[in-house]
Short mmCIF file of C-alpha atoms and ligand atoms in Angstrom, two decimals:
data_model
loop_
_atom_site.label_atom_id
_atom_site.label_comp_id
_atom_site.label_asym_id
_atom_site.label_seq_id
_atom_site.Cartn_x
_atom_site.Cartn_y
_atom_site.Cartn_z
CA MET A 1 -48.40 274.75 152.60
CA THR A 2 -46.41 271.51 152.85
CA ILE A 3 -42.64 271.23 153.10
CA PHE A 4 -41.21 267.82 152.27
CA SER A 5 -37.96 267.32 154.12
CA GLY A 6 -35.93 264.77 156.06
CA PRO A 7 -34.99 264.61 159.75
CA LEU A 8 -31.35 265.37 158.85
CA SER A 9 -31.85 267.60 155.83
CA MET A 10 -29.55 270.64 156.00
CA PHE A 11 -31.38 272.17 153.03
CA GLY A 12 -34.83 271.39 154.40
CA ALA A 13 -33.90 273.01 157.72
CA LYS A 14 -33.07 276.27 155.90
CA VAL A 15 -36.56 276.47 154.43
CA GLU A 16 -38.28 275.54 157.68
CA MET A 17 -36.37 278.18 159.67
CA ALA A 18 -37.19 280.85 157.07
CA ALA A 19 -40.91 279.92 157.16
CA ILE A 20 -40.93 280.17 160.98
CA GLU A 21 -39.12 283.53 160.90
CA LYS A 22 -41.81 284.81 158.54
CA GLY A 23 -44.70 283.47 160.58
CA ILE A 24 -45.93 281.37 157.63
CA VAL A 25 -48.25 278.50 158.45
CA TRP A 26 -46.83 275.24 157.07
CA GLU A 27 -46.78 271.56 157.74
CA ARG A 28 -43.93 269.14 157.33
CA VAL A 29 -43.88 265.75 155.69
CA PHE A 30 -40.75 263.72 156.33
CA VAL A 31 -39.75 261.52 153.39
CA PRO A 32 -38.32 258.05 154.12
CA PHE A 33 -34.90 258.46 155.76
CA GLU A 34 -32.69 256.19 157.87
CA LEU A 35 -29.08 256.75 158.87
CA ALA A 36 -28.11 253.41 157.30
CA THR A 37 -29.99 253.76 154.01
CA LEU A 38 -30.30 257.56 153.81
CA TYR A 39 -33.00 258.70 151.35
CA GLU A 40 -33.90 255.25 150.04
CA PRO A 41 -36.51 254.37 148.99
CA LYS A 42 -37.22 257.72 147.36
CA SER A 43 -40.42 259.53 148.12
CA ILE A 44 -42.84 259.17 145.19
CA GLU A 45 -44.22 262.68 145.75
CA VAL A 46 -40.75 264.27 145.79
CA ALA A 47 -39.65 262.30 142.71
CA ARG A 48 -42.74 263.56 140.88
CA VAL A 49 -41.93 267.21 141.60
CA TYR A 50 -38.12 267.14 141.40
CA PRO A 51 -36.39 264.87 138.86
CA LYS A 52 -33.28 264.80 141.09
CA LYS A 53 -35.50 263.32 143.84
CA GLN A 54 -34.08 265.60 146.51
CA VAL A 55 -35.65 267.45 149.42
CA PRO A 56 -36.79 270.08 150.19
CA VAL A 57 -39.86 270.28 148.00
CA LEU A 58 -42.68 272.72 148.66
CA ILE A 59 -46.31 272.29 147.66
CA HIS A 60 -48.60 275.26 148.13
CA GLU A 61 -52.02 274.87 146.54
CA ASP A 62 -51.25 274.43 142.80
CA LEU A 63 -47.61 275.43 143.13
CA GLU A 64 -44.97 272.70 143.35
CA ILE A 65 -41.34 273.81 143.60
CA PHE A 66 -37.97 272.49 144.76
CA ASP A 67 -34.52 273.65 145.92
CA SER A 68 -34.01 275.47 149.21
CA THR A 69 -33.00 278.75 147.57
CA GLN A 70 -35.84 278.75 145.04
CA ILE A 71 -38.35 277.87 147.76
CA PHE A 72 -37.01 280.65 149.94
CA GLU A 73 -37.40 283.21 147.12
CA TYR A 74 -41.07 282.21 146.91
CA LEU A 75 -41.50 282.60 150.69
CA GLU A 76 -39.85 286.03 150.54
CA ASP A 77 -42.33 287.13 147.83
CA LEU A 78 -45.30 285.54 149.59
CA GLN A 79 -44.55 287.09 152.97
CA PRO A 80 -42.22 290.08 152.46
CA THR A 81 -42.03 290.97 156.16
CA PRO A 82 -39.79 290.38 157.94
CA ALA A 83 -37.49 290.64 154.90
CA LEU A 84 -34.78 288.02 154.98
CA TRP A 85 -32.65 289.61 152.27
CA PRO A 86 -31.08 293.02 152.95
CA GLN A 87 -32.78 296.00 151.26
CA ALA A 88 -29.60 297.67 149.97
CA ILE A 89 -28.76 296.08 146.63
CA GLU A 90 -25.03 295.63 147.22
CA LEU A 91 -25.56 294.08 150.62
CA ARG A 92 -28.30 291.93 149.16
CA ALA A 93 -25.88 290.66 146.51
CA VAL A 94 -23.32 289.90 149.23
CA ALA A 95 -25.94 288.05 151.30
CA ARG A 96 -27.00 285.97 148.29
CA MET A 97 -23.36 285.13 147.60
CA LEU A 98 -22.80 284.08 151.21
CA GLU A 99 -25.84 281.81 151.11
CA LEU A 100 -24.58 280.22 147.89
CA LYS A 101 -21.06 279.80 149.30
CA SER A 102 -22.39 278.15 152.41
CA ASP A 103 -24.43 275.65 150.36
CA GLU A 104 -22.06 275.04 147.48
CA VAL A 105 -18.53 275.71 148.78
CA PHE A 106 -18.58 275.03 152.52
CA PHE A 107 -21.20 272.29 152.88
CA PRO A 108 -19.70 269.91 150.27
CA LYS A 109 -16.51 269.90 152.38
CA VAL A 110 -18.58 269.13 155.48
CA VAL A 111 -20.23 266.23 153.66
CA CYS A 112 -16.72 264.72 153.22
CA CYS A 113 -16.67 264.18 157.01
CA MET A 114 -19.79 262.01 157.00
CA PRO A 115 -19.28 258.42 158.11
CA GLY A 116 -18.76 256.13 155.14
CA ARG A 117 -17.51 258.91 152.87
CA ARG A 118 -13.85 258.58 153.83
CA SER A 119 -13.44 255.10 152.32
CA GLN A 120 -14.72 256.47 148.99
CA MET A 121 -12.19 259.33 148.94
CA LYS A 122 -8.75 259.55 147.33
CA ASP A 123 -5.61 259.90 149.47
CA GLY A 124 -5.39 263.32 151.07
CA GLU A 125 -8.92 264.34 150.06
CA HIS A 126 -10.32 264.09 153.57
CA GLY A 127 -7.49 266.19 155.01
CA GLN A 128 -8.02 268.84 152.33
CA ALA A 129 -11.73 268.96 153.12
CA VAL A 130 -11.05 269.43 156.85
CA ALA A 131 -8.55 272.21 156.09
CA ALA A 132 -11.11 273.91 153.83
CA ILE A 133 -13.77 273.73 156.57
CA HIS A 134 -11.50 275.52 159.03
CA GLU A 135 -10.41 278.11 156.44
CA TYR A 136 -14.07 278.85 155.83
CA PHE A 137 -14.73 279.23 159.55
CA ALA A 138 -11.85 281.73 159.76
CA GLU A 139 -13.25 283.60 156.74
CA MET A 140 -16.73 283.85 158.31
CA ASN A 141 -15.17 284.94 161.61
CA ALA A 142 -13.53 287.81 159.69
CA VAL A 143 -16.83 288.67 157.93
CA LEU A 144 -18.45 288.92 161.39
CA GLU A 145 -15.87 291.41 162.67
CA GLY A 146 -17.88 294.42 163.91
CA ARG A 147 -21.13 292.85 162.63
CA GLU A 148 -23.87 291.04 164.49
CA PHE A 149 -24.85 288.99 161.44
CA LEU A 150 -23.17 287.99 158.18
CA ALA A 151 -24.67 290.73 156.03
CA GLY A 152 -25.56 293.32 158.68
CA ASN A 153 -29.08 292.46 159.78
CA PHE A 154 -30.21 288.87 160.29
CA CYS A 155 -30.95 287.29 156.91
CA TYR A 156 -31.18 284.05 154.94
CA ALA A 157 -27.37 283.87 154.66
CA ASP A 158 -27.24 283.43 158.46
CA ILE A 159 -29.87 280.69 158.28
CA ALA A 160 -27.93 278.84 155.57
CA PHE A 161 -24.60 279.03 157.36
CA TYR A 162 -26.09 278.11 160.72
CA SER A 163 -27.59 274.98 159.21
CA ALA A 164 -24.31 273.97 157.50
CA GLN A 165 -22.03 274.70 160.47
CA PHE A 166 -24.31 272.59 162.71
CA PHE A 167 -23.33 269.58 160.55
CA ALA A 168 -19.61 270.41 160.80
CA ARG A 169 -19.95 270.58 164.59
CA PHE A 170 -21.62 267.22 165.08
CA LEU A 171 -19.22 265.67 162.56
CA ARG A 172 -16.48 266.67 165.01
CA GLN A 173 -15.17 269.67 163.14
CA PRO A 174 -16.19 272.55 165.43
CA PRO A 175 -14.57 275.92 164.79
CA SER A 176 -11.47 276.72 166.80
CA ALA A 177 -12.32 278.37 170.15
CA ASP A 178 -10.35 281.49 169.25
CA LEU A 179 -12.87 282.41 166.52
CA LYS A 180 -14.77 284.62 168.95
CA ASN A 181 -16.97 286.41 166.42
CA LEU A 182 -18.25 283.09 165.16
CA GLU A 183 -19.07 281.89 168.66
CA ARG A 184 -20.85 285.18 169.52
CA TRP A 185 -22.88 284.85 166.29
CA ARG A 186 -23.78 281.21 167.07
CA GLN A 187 -24.93 282.09 170.58
CA SER A 188 -27.06 284.89 169.18
CA MET A 189 -28.55 282.55 166.54
CA ASN A 190 -29.31 280.01 169.27
CA GLN A 191 -31.69 282.52 170.89
CA ARG A 192 -33.99 282.48 167.87
CA GLU A 193 -37.16 280.42 168.01
CA SER A 194 -36.64 279.17 164.44
CA VAL A 195 -33.19 277.81 165.30
CA ARG A 196 -34.29 276.29 168.58
CA ARG A 197 -37.26 274.52 166.99
CA VAL A 198 -35.75 273.22 163.77
CA MET A 199 -32.13 272.63 164.73
CA GLY A 200 -33.06 271.60 168.28
CA GLU A 201 -35.24 268.88 166.78
CA MET A 202 -32.38 267.76 164.54
CA ALA A 203 -30.04 267.60 167.53
CA SER A 204 -32.62 265.46 169.37
CA TYR A 205 -32.86 263.12 166.37
CA LEU A 206 -29.08 262.66 166.40
CA THR A 207 -28.94 262.17 170.16
CA ALA A 208 -31.68 259.54 169.91
CA HIS A 209 -29.40 257.74 167.43
CA ASP A 210 -26.39 257.91 169.79
CA ILE A 211 -24.69 260.78 167.98
CA GLU A 212 -23.66 263.67 170.19
CA ALA A 213 -25.19 266.90 168.98
CA GLU A 214 -26.40 270.21 170.37
CA ILE A 215 -27.29 273.57 168.90
N1 GSH B 1 -29.57 272.44 145.97
C1 GSH B 1 -30.54 271.65 146.69
C2 GSH B 1 -29.84 270.51 147.39
C3 GSH B 1 -30.83 269.52 148.00
C4 GSH B 1 -30.17 268.29 148.60
O1 GSH B 1 -28.98 268.03 148.40
N2 GSH B 1 -30.98 267.54 149.37
C5 GSH B 1 -30.51 266.32 150.00
C6 GSH B 1 -30.92 266.28 151.48
S1 GSH B 1 -30.29 267.64 152.42
C7 GSH B 1 -31.16 265.11 149.37
O2 GSH B 1 -32.34 265.11 149.09
N3 GSH B 1 -30.37 264.06 149.16
C8 GSH B 1 -30.85 262.81 148.64
C9 GSH B 1 -30.27 262.51 147.28
O3 GSH B 1 -29.49 263.34 146.75
O4 GSH B 1 -30.59 261.46 146.76
C10 GSH B 1 -31.27 272.59 147.68
O5 GSH B 1 -30.77 273.69 147.97
O6 GSH B 1 -32.38 272.25 148.10
#
């Protein structure tokens, strides 16, 4: 099984962490990526599989699929244990919603803090994005009240949010120190081998490019 990703791919990191949690054997191919040019030139293999030319892409024998959530659903079917969606259907729906919110509501605000983005934004847009990031942190802190993980047991929603919040942190938008549940959750996530391997490697990549980062 091959996962095509990039050294700073938030979405690729989700898939890699899930594969490690499940004990799946996989190999990684990094597509061309530089901080200055980002994902240019596009990978020919990725462009062939995914018309939007984005990573992650997964190739497993004859199967070629894309999108971190779709790829994860395949991994969950392929290797059902440990399950990374809750068993109870309501909780499972909540977990799926939290994963979607992390990717589609929270992360786009984080992307607004990337260098170079600010000059492309309208007046006030950056400030609104920063406010939204911190509102989301407060919301997740409340979700974690009395809970070890976002949807009870550790699941893919935790993986998604860990990956996204790592970007907010190195882009100098860490959560406020009084969000204790969030910090307890992050420390607990940092104990996991999947997090240490995938996100630790991403932190090393950033450090090697003179950007302060740690898990
Ligand atoms: N919904 C997709 C988003 C994938 C995505 O945005 N990938 C980024 C890297 S993290 C990418 O390939 N960007 C390059 C581009 O859009 O040209 C997923 O969940 O996999």
